[in-house]
Coordinates of C-alpha atoms and ligand atoms in Angstrom, one line a residue:
X927 CA 63.4 82.3 226.6
X928 CA 64.0 79.6 229.7
X929 CA 67.4 78.5 231.0
X930 CA 68.3 75.1 231.6
X931 CA 67.3 73.1 234.7
X932 CA 70.0 73.0 237.4
X933 CA 71.3 69.1 238.5
X934 CA 72.5 68.8 241.5
X935 CA 74.8 70.5 241.8
X936 CA 73.9 73.1 240.9
X937 CA 74.7 73.1 237.7
X938 CA 72.6 74.4 234.4
X939 CA 74.9 71.8 232.0
X940 CA 75.4 72.6 228.3
X941 CA 73.0 75.2 226.9
X942 CA 70.9 73.1 225.0
X943 CA 70.0 74.4 221.3
X944 CA 66.6 77.0 221.6
X945 CA 64.4 75.3 219.4
X946 CA 62.0 77.4 220.3
X947 CA 63.5 79.9 219.2
X948 CA 60.5 80.7 216.5
X949 CA 62.6 83.2 214.6
X950 CA 66.9 82.6 214.7
X951 CA 67.0 79.8 213.4
X952 CA 71.0 79.9 213.2
X953 CA 71.3 78.8 209.7
X954 CA 70.5 75.0 210.7
X955 CA 69.3 72.3 207.7
X956 CA 65.4 71.2 208.3
X957 CA 66.9 68.0 209.5
X958 CA 68.3 70.1 212.0
X959 CA 66.1 71.7 213.3
X960 CA 63.3 68.5 213.3
X961 CA 66.0 68.0 216.3
X962 CA 66.0 71.4 217.7
X963 CA 62.5 73.0 217.6
X964 CA 60.1 72.5 220.0
X965 CA 62.4 72.4 223.1
X966 CA 62.4 75.1 225.0
X967 CA 64.0 73.3 228.7
X968 CA 61.7 75.0 230.4
X969 CA 58.3 72.9 229.1
X970 CA 61.0 69.7 228.8
X971 CA 62.4 69.4 232.7
X972 CA 65.4 67.1 231.5
X973 CA 63.3 65.3 229.7
X974 CA 64.9 65.0 225.6
X975 CA 61.1 65.3 224.2
X976 CA 58.4 67.3 225.9
X977 CA 56.1 65.1 228.1
X978 CA 52.9 65.6 228.4
X979 CA 51.0 67.6 230.2
X980 CA 47.6 66.8 232.1
X981 CA 46.3 70.2 232.9
X982 CA 42.5 71.6 232.1
X983 CA 42.6 73.5 235.8
X984 CA 46.4 75.8 236.0
X985 CA 46.1 77.3 240.0
X986 CA 46.8 81.2 240.5
X987 CA 49.5 81.5 242.5
X988 CA 46.8 84.4 245.1
X989 CA 44.4 86.0 244.1
X990 CA 45.9 89.0 243.1
X991 CA 47.9 86.9 239.7
X992 CA 44.2 85.3 239.1
X993 CA 43.1 89.5 239.1
X994 CA 46.0 90.6 236.3
X995 CA 45.2 87.4 234.0
X996 CA 47.0 86.6 231.6
X997 CA 48.1 87.8 227.9
X998 CA 45.9 84.9 226.1
X999 CA 48.9 83.6 223.6
X1000 CA 50.6 80.1 224.0
X1001 CA 53.0 80.5 227.1
X1002 CA 51.1 81.4 229.6
X1003 CA 49.0 79.0 232.4
X1004 CA 45.9 80.5 232.9
X1005 CA 43.5 77.6 232.1
X1006 CA 43.9 73.5 229.7
X1007 CA 41.5 74.8 226.6
X1008 CA 44.6 77.5 225.7
X1009 CA 46.5 74.7 225.1
X1010 CA 50.2 73.7 228.1
X1011 CA 53.2 73.1 227.4
X1012 CA 52.8 70.6 225.1
X1013 CA 50.8 71.6 223.2
X1014 CA 51.8 75.0 223.0
X1015 CA 56.1 73.0 222.0
X1016 CA 53.8 71.4 219.5
X1017 CA 52.5 74.5 217.4
X1018 CA 55.8 75.7 218.1
X1019 CA 58.1 73.5 216.3
X1020 CA 55.5 74.3 213.3
X1021 CA 55.5 77.9 213.5
X1022 CA 60.0 77.0 213.6
X1023 CA 59.8 75.1 210.7
X1024 CA 56.7 77.0 208.6
X1025 CA 59.2 80.8 206.8
X1026 CA 57.3 83.7 207.5
X1027 CA 54.3 82.5 210.0
X1028 CA 54.8 84.1 213.7
X1029 CA 52.4 80.9 215.3
X1030 CA 50.2 78.1 214.5
X1031 CA 46.6 76.6 216.0
X1032 CA 46.0 73.1 216.5
X1033 CA 43.1 72.2 215.4
X1034 CA 41.0 68.5 216.4
X1035 CA 41.4 67.1 212.7
X1036 CA 43.0 68.3 210.5
X1037 CA 39.2 69.2 208.6
X1038 CA 38.8 71.2 211.9
X1039 CA 42.0 73.1 211.0
X1040 CA 40.6 73.7 207.3
X1041 CA 36.8 74.3 208.8
X1042 CA 38.2 77.0 211.0
X1043 CA 40.9 78.7 209.1
X1044 CA 38.0 79.1 206.1
X1045 CA 36.0 80.1 209.1
X1046 CA 38.4 82.9 210.2
X1047 CA 38.2 84.3 206.8
X1048 CA 34.6 84.7 206.4
X1049 CA 31.5 86.2 206.3
X1050 CA 28.5 85.9 205.2
X1051 CA 28.0 87.0 201.2
X1052 CA 31.5 86.3 200.8
X1053 CA 32.6 84.2 197.7
X1054 CA 35.2 81.7 197.9
X1055 CA 36.9 80.5 195.5
X1056 CA 37.9 76.3 195.6
X1057 CA 41.0 74.4 193.7
X1058 CA 39.0 71.4 191.8
X1059 CA 41.3 69.1 192.4
X1060 CA 40.9 70.1 196.9
X1061 CA 40.2 66.7 199.4
X1062 CA 36.8 65.2 198.7
X1063 CA 35.4 66.8 202.8
X1064 CA 37.6 70.2 201.9
X1065 CA 34.4 70.5 199.3
X1066 CA 32.1 68.8 201.6
X1067 CA 32.2 71.9 204.4
X1068 CA 32.5 74.2 201.0
X1069 CA 28.6 73.7 199.8
X1070 CA 27.7 72.7 203.1
X1071 CA 28.9 74.5 206.8
X1072 CA 29.8 77.2 204.7
X1073 CA 26.8 77.6 202.2
X1074 CA 24.4 78.2 205.8
X1075 CA 26.6 80.7 206.7
X1076 CA 26.4 83.2 203.6
X1077 CA 29.3 81.8 201.4
X1078 CA 29.2 80.8 198.0
X1079 CA 32.1 78.5 197.0
X1080 CA 33.1 78.3 193.5
X1081 CA 35.6 75.5 191.7
X1082 CA 38.4 76.5 189.4
X1083 CA 40.5 74.2 187.7
X1084 CA 43.6 74.8 189.0
X1085 CA 45.7 74.8 185.4
X1086 CA 43.2 76.9 184.8
X1087 CA 45.0 80.9 184.8
X1088 CA 42.6 82.6 182.8
X1089 CA 39.6 81.1 184.2
X1090 CA 41.1 81.6 187.3
X1091 CA 41.7 85.0 187.4
X1092 CA 38.3 85.2 185.0
X1093 CA 36.4 83.6 188.7
X1094 CA 37.4 86.8 190.7
X1095 CA 34.2 89.1 191.2
X1096 CA 34.5 91.8 194.3
X1097 CA 32.7 89.4 196.2
X1098 CA 35.5 86.9 196.0
X1099 CA 36.8 87.4 199.7
X1100 CA 39.1 83.9 199.5
X1101 CA 41.0 80.6 197.5
X1102 CA 41.5 77.6 198.7
X1103 CA 44.2 76.0 197.1
X1104 CA 45.9 73.0 197.3
X1105 CA 48.8 71.2 195.1
X1106 CA 49.2 68.2 194.1
X1107 CA 45.3 67.7 193.8
X1108 CA 44.1 65.3 196.1
X1109 CA 43.4 61.6 194.3
X1110 CA 44.5 63.7 190.4
X1111 CA 47.8 65.1 191.6
X1112 CA 47.9 67.8 190.1
X1113 CA 50.6 70.4 190.7
X1114 CA 49.2 73.8 190.5
X1115 CA 51.2 77.1 190.6
X1116 CA 50.4 78.2 194.3
X1117 CA 52.8 81.7 193.3
X1118 CA 50.8 82.8 190.1
X1119 CA 47.6 81.9 192.5
X1120 CA 48.4 82.8 195.8
X1121 CA 49.2 86.6 193.4
X1122 CA 46.0 86.1 191.4
X1123 CA 44.3 86.4 194.1
X1124 CA 46.1 88.3 196.3
X1125 CA 45.6 91.5 193.3
X1126 CA 42.4 91.1 193.9
X1127 CA 42.5 91.6 197.2
X1128 CA 41.8 88.1 198.8
X1129 CA 43.1 85.7 201.2
X1130 CA 45.2 82.4 200.3
X1131 CA 43.9 78.8 202.2
X1132 CA 46.5 76.1 201.2
X1133 CA 46.8 72.5 202.1
X1134 CA 49.9 71.5 201.7
X1135 CA 50.0 68.0 203.8
X1136 CA 51.5 66.9 201.2
X1137 CA 54.3 68.2 200.6
X1138 CA 54.7 69.7 204.2
X1139 CA 57.1 72.3 205.1
X1140 CA 59.6 70.1 204.4
X1141 CA 58.6 70.4 200.4
X1142 CA 57.0 73.6 200.2
X1143 CA 57.4 76.6 202.4
X1144 CA 53.5 77.4 201.5
X1145 CA 53.3 81.5 203.1
X1146 CA 57.3 82.2 201.8
X1147 CA 55.1 80.7 198.5
X1148 CA 52.9 83.6 199.0
X1149 CA 50.1 82.1 200.9
X1150 CA 48.6 84.0 203.7
X1151 CA 47.3 80.8 205.7
X1152 CA 48.6 77.6 205.6
X1153 CA 46.6 74.2 206.6
X1154 CA 48.5 70.9 207.4
X1155 CA 46.1 68.1 208.8
X1156 CA 48.9 66.1 211.6
X1157 CA 46.8 62.9 211.2
X1158 CA 49.5 62.4 207.6
X1159 CA 53.4 63.3 207.9
X1160 CA 53.5 64.0 211.5
X1161 CA 51.8 61.3 213.4
X1162 CA 53.3 59.5 210.8
X1163 CA 52.2 56.0 212.3
X1164 CA 48.4 56.5 212.1
X1165 CA 47.9 56.2 215.3
X1166 CA 46.1 60.8 216.0
X1167 CA 44.1 63.0 214.2
X1168 CA 46.0 66.3 214.2
X1169 CA 46.0 68.8 211.9
X1170 CA 47.1 72.7 211.9
X1171 CA 46.9 76.2 210.5
X1172 CA 50.4 78.6 210.5
X1173 CA 50.0 82.4 210.0
X1174 CA 51.9 85.5 210.1
X1175 CA 50.8 88.0 212.8
X1176 CA 47.2 89.7 211.5
X1177 CA 46.2 86.1 210.2
X1178 CA 47.3 84.3 213.7
X1179 CA 45.6 85.9 216.1
X1180 CA 42.5 85.6 213.6
X1181 CA 42.6 81.6 214.0
X1182 CA 44.3 82.2 217.7
X1183 CA 40.5 83.7 218.6
X1184 CA 37.7 81.8 215.7
X1185 CA 39.4 78.4 217.0
X1186 CA 39.1 79.7 220.4
X1187 CA 35.1 80.8 219.7
X1188 CA 34.7 77.1 219.1
X1189 CA 36.1 75.4 221.4
X1190 CA 39.0 73.2 220.0
X1191 CA 41.0 72.4 221.3
X1192 CA 43.3 68.9 221.6
X1193 CA 45.2 66.7 224.3
X1194 CA 48.7 66.9 225.6
X1195 CA 48.5 63.1 224.4
X1196 CA 48.4 63.2 220.9
X1197 CA 50.2 66.5 220.2
X1198 CA 52.5 65.0 222.2
X1199 CA 52.1 61.3 220.4
X1200 CA 52.8 64.4 217.6
X1201 CA 55.7 65.9 218.3
X1202 CA 57.9 62.3 218.7
X1203 CA 55.8 62.1 215.3
X1204 CA 57.6 65.4 213.7
X1205 CA 61.7 63.9 215.0
X1206 CA 61.1 61.7 212.1
X1207 CA 59.5 63.0 209.9
X1208 CA 62.5 64.1 207.5
X1209 CA 64.5 60.6 207.6
X1210 CA 60.6 58.9 207.0
X1211 CA 59.6 61.6 204.7
X1212 CA 62.5 61.3 201.9
X1213 CA 62.4 57.9 203.0
X1214 CA 58.9 57.0 201.7
X1215 CA 59.0 59.5 198.8
X1216 CA 62.2 57.2 197.3
X1217 CA 60.1 54.5 197.7
X1218 CA 57.2 56.2 196.0
X1219 CA 59.2 57.5 192.7
X1220 CA 60.2 53.7 192.7
X1221 CA 57.2 51.8 191.8
X1222 CA 55.7 54.9 190.4
X1223 CA 58.3 54.9 187.4
X1224 CA 58.5 51.1 187.6
X1225 CA 54.0 50.9 186.9
X1226 CA 55.5 53.0 184.1
X1227 CA 56.4 50.9 182.4
X1228 CA 52.8 48.3 183.4
X1229 CA 50.6 46.6 180.4
X1230 CA 47.8 46.9 182.5
X1231 CA 48.5 50.7 184.0
X1232 CA 47.0 53.5 181.8
X1233 CA 48.3 56.7 183.6
X1234 CA 50.4 57.5 186.2
X1235 CA 49.8 60.7 188.8
X1236 CA 53.4 61.7 190.9
X1237 CA 55.0 65.2 190.5
X1238 CA 58.1 63.4 191.7
X1239 CA 58.4 61.0 188.1
X1240 CA 60.1 62.7 185.3
X1241 CA 57.8 63.8 182.8
X1242 CA 54.2 63.7 184.9
X1243 CA 52.9 66.8 183.2
X1244 CA 53.0 68.9 187.4
X1245 CA 57.2 67.7 188.1
X1246 CA 58.6 71.0 185.9
X1247 CA 57.3 73.5 188.1
X1248 CA 57.2 70.0 191.7
X1249 CA 61.1 69.9 190.3
X1250 CA 60.8 74.9 190.7
X1251 CA 58.8 75.3 193.6
X1252 CA 59.2 72.5 195.7
X1253 CA 62.1 70.2 197.5
X1254 CA 60.8 67.6 199.0
X1255 CA 57.5 65.2 197.7
X1256 CA 56.2 62.0 199.8
X1257 CA 55.2 58.7 199.3
X1258 CA 51.2 59.4 198.2
X1259 CA 50.7 59.2 195.0
X1260 CA 47.9 57.2 191.9
X1261 CA 47.9 55.5 189.0
X1262 CA 44.9 54.7 186.5
X1263 CA 44.4 50.8 185.2
X1264 CA 43.1 50.4 182.2
X1265 CA 40.0 49.2 181.7
X1266 CA 36.5 49.7 182.6
X1267 CA 36.0 47.0 184.7
X1268 CA 35.9 47.6 188.4
X1269 CA 36.2 44.4 189.2
X1270 CA 39.2 43.6 188.2
X1271 CA 40.4 46.8 190.0
X1272 CA 38.5 45.7 193.0
X1273 CA 40.7 41.7 191.9
X1274 CA 44.0 43.9 192.1
X1275 CA 42.8 45.4 195.5
X1276 CA 42.4 42.5 197.3
X1277 CA 45.3 40.7 196.4
X1278 CA 47.8 42.9 198.0
X1279 CA 48.6 41.9 200.7
X1280 CA 51.6 45.0 202.1
X1281 CA 49.7 47.6 201.3
X1282 CA 46.1 47.5 203.6
X1283 CA 42.9 48.9 202.3
X1284 CA 42.0 52.1 204.3
X1285 CA 42.1 56.0 204.4
X1286 CA 45.0 59.0 204.7
X1287 CA 48.3 58.3 203.9
X1288 CA 51.8 59.2 205.4
X1289 CA 51.9 56.6 208.1
X1290 CA 55.0 53.6 208.4
X1291 CA 52.5 51.4 206.6
X1292 CA 51.3 50.6 202.7
X1293 CA 48.4 51.7 201.8
X1294 CA 45.5 51.7 199.0
X1295 CA 42.6 52.9 198.1
X1296 CA 40.4 52.7 194.7
X1297 CA 39.3 56.3 194.0
X1298 CA 37.4 57.6 190.2
X1299 CA 37.5 61.3 191.1
X1300 CA 34.8 61.8 188.1
X1301 CA 31.3 62.7 190.4
X1302 CA 34.1 65.4 192.2
X1303 CA 34.9 67.3 189.6
X1304 CA 32.8 69.8 188.9
X1305 CA 35.4 73.2 186.8
X1306 CA 36.7 70.7 184.2
X1307 CA 35.5 66.9 183.4
X1308 CA 37.6 63.9 184.3
X1309 CA 38.5 62.2 181.1
X1310 CA 36.2 60.0 180.4
X1311 CA 38.7 56.5 180.0
X1312 CA 40.2 56.7 183.1
X1313 CA 38.6 56.0 186.4
X1314 CA 39.6 53.2 187.8
X1315 CA 41.8 54.8 189.9
X1316 CA 44.3 53.8 192.2
X1317 CA 45.7 55.5 195.3
X1318 CA 48.9 54.9 196.9
X1319 CA 49.9 55.9 200.0
X1320 CA 53.8 54.1 199.8
X1321 CA 55.3 53.7 203.9
X1322 CA 58.4 52.4 205.4
X1323 CA 59.0 48.9 203.8
X1324 CA 61.1 48.1 201.2
X1325 CA 60.9 48.1 197.5
X1326 CA 61.7 45.4 196.0
X1327 CA 58.9 43.6 198.9
X1328 CA 56.2 46.3 197.6
X1329 CA 57.0 45.5 194.4
X1330 CA 56.5 42.0 194.8
X1331 CA 53.2 42.7 195.8
X1332 CA 51.9 44.6 193.2
X1333 CA 53.4 42.1 190.2
X1334 CA 50.8 39.0 192.4
X1335 CA 48.6 41.7 192.6
X1336 CA 48.6 42.7 189.2
X1337 CA 48.5 38.3 188.0
X1338 CA 45.6 38.5 190.2
X1339 CA 43.6 41.1 188.2
X1340 CA 44.3 38.6 185.2
X1341 CA 42.5 35.6 186.7
X1342 CA 38.9 36.5 187.2
X1343 CA 37.9 33.7 187.9
X1344 CA 40.2 33.2 191.2
Ligands
LIG500 C1 43.7 63.8 205.3 C2 43.4 64.8 204.8 C3 42.8 66.7 205.7 C4 42.1 65.9 206.3 O1 42.4 65.4 207.5 P1 42.1 64.6 208.2 O2 43.2 64.5 209.7 O3 42.1 63.1 208.6 O4 40.6 65.4 209.4 C5 43.2 67.3 204.6 N1 43.7 67.5 203.4 C6 44.3 67.0 202.8 C7 45.3 66.8 201.6 C8 44.4 65.3 203.4 O5 44.8 63.8 203.1

């Protein structure tokens, strides 16, 4: 553990809070942890947030030093592909925020983290169980790349525990979980699903992008590997792509080895941006989840809306589980419009001024996309009358302004001639 650098007079000054310690969080609450984590003085110097250390080559003192080599761990200068202080600081911060994690591996995107985690676990001949409401590219990786590697993906309904239990066979090596599910927002009983996986000797990998460790402690709830798209909440400003996988000792070593075999590395510039985003993630999530709940409540009273899918909303099918297991939410939720007219939905979406049309979410700005889960559900059919899905990512704008925008867009939807 490093020391604070001396000042010109040779004084070290007051010791920094050592957020870098993975253990020993001093009993601090998450808001405090977000400020402390990943700030080792030997990596930050006098700067508050870890600076960008740009280096492919890291120099050795002499031939003997080179011959000695380096242990393959974060914090050991070796060569740029194993990262440097900026990436190590981010990985260490994420590890410190995930109870039960021994380490975190960074990837150039969330999809790379999902693929990297699954490739670390699976071998040819294995069966992978995938939740039916998984992020669509996760499905594509499972049925594409992994199938070519000899892995068989089978999809299950995360709400039907009997069918899930029955889906295990002696080749089932892993389950891919995500809760709430992408687009349709069902909350799964992750502790129960992970426990059943463990009973069958299978590894559970959780995509925890929606909740982040602030909202759901994945390893503490029984999962073996927790994956996140840092592109969303951690970045928080719609200007970087990154992913992470955190795990206890055994799986962390496998994740690291697999990522290195694939040559996965993230740039120090992006790691610094992610660290900057991380510091404000708590206040952003508190603000955007409050806004999402306000808007979801308002939408449930609108005649144009058939169904709101937001676990934070009392009365939502997943609300009880969300209350039991989660300590927070975020600004992302969905709803379904009445009727069956995609042109009406397009009028609604095109009339929105504060919600940009675009993929991704978790940024400071609000976003909207239309969706229809019908073609991407194979374990259980999506209800026929509910095809006009709309997903909102609520940003940091004023909730009243966003509601006024949605309201005028409903007016525009009612005017086909306009
Ligand atoms: C966006 C997203 C990902 C993928 O992240 P990228 O950084 O865009 O590759 C994975 N899981 C979920 C739930 C997502 O929404």
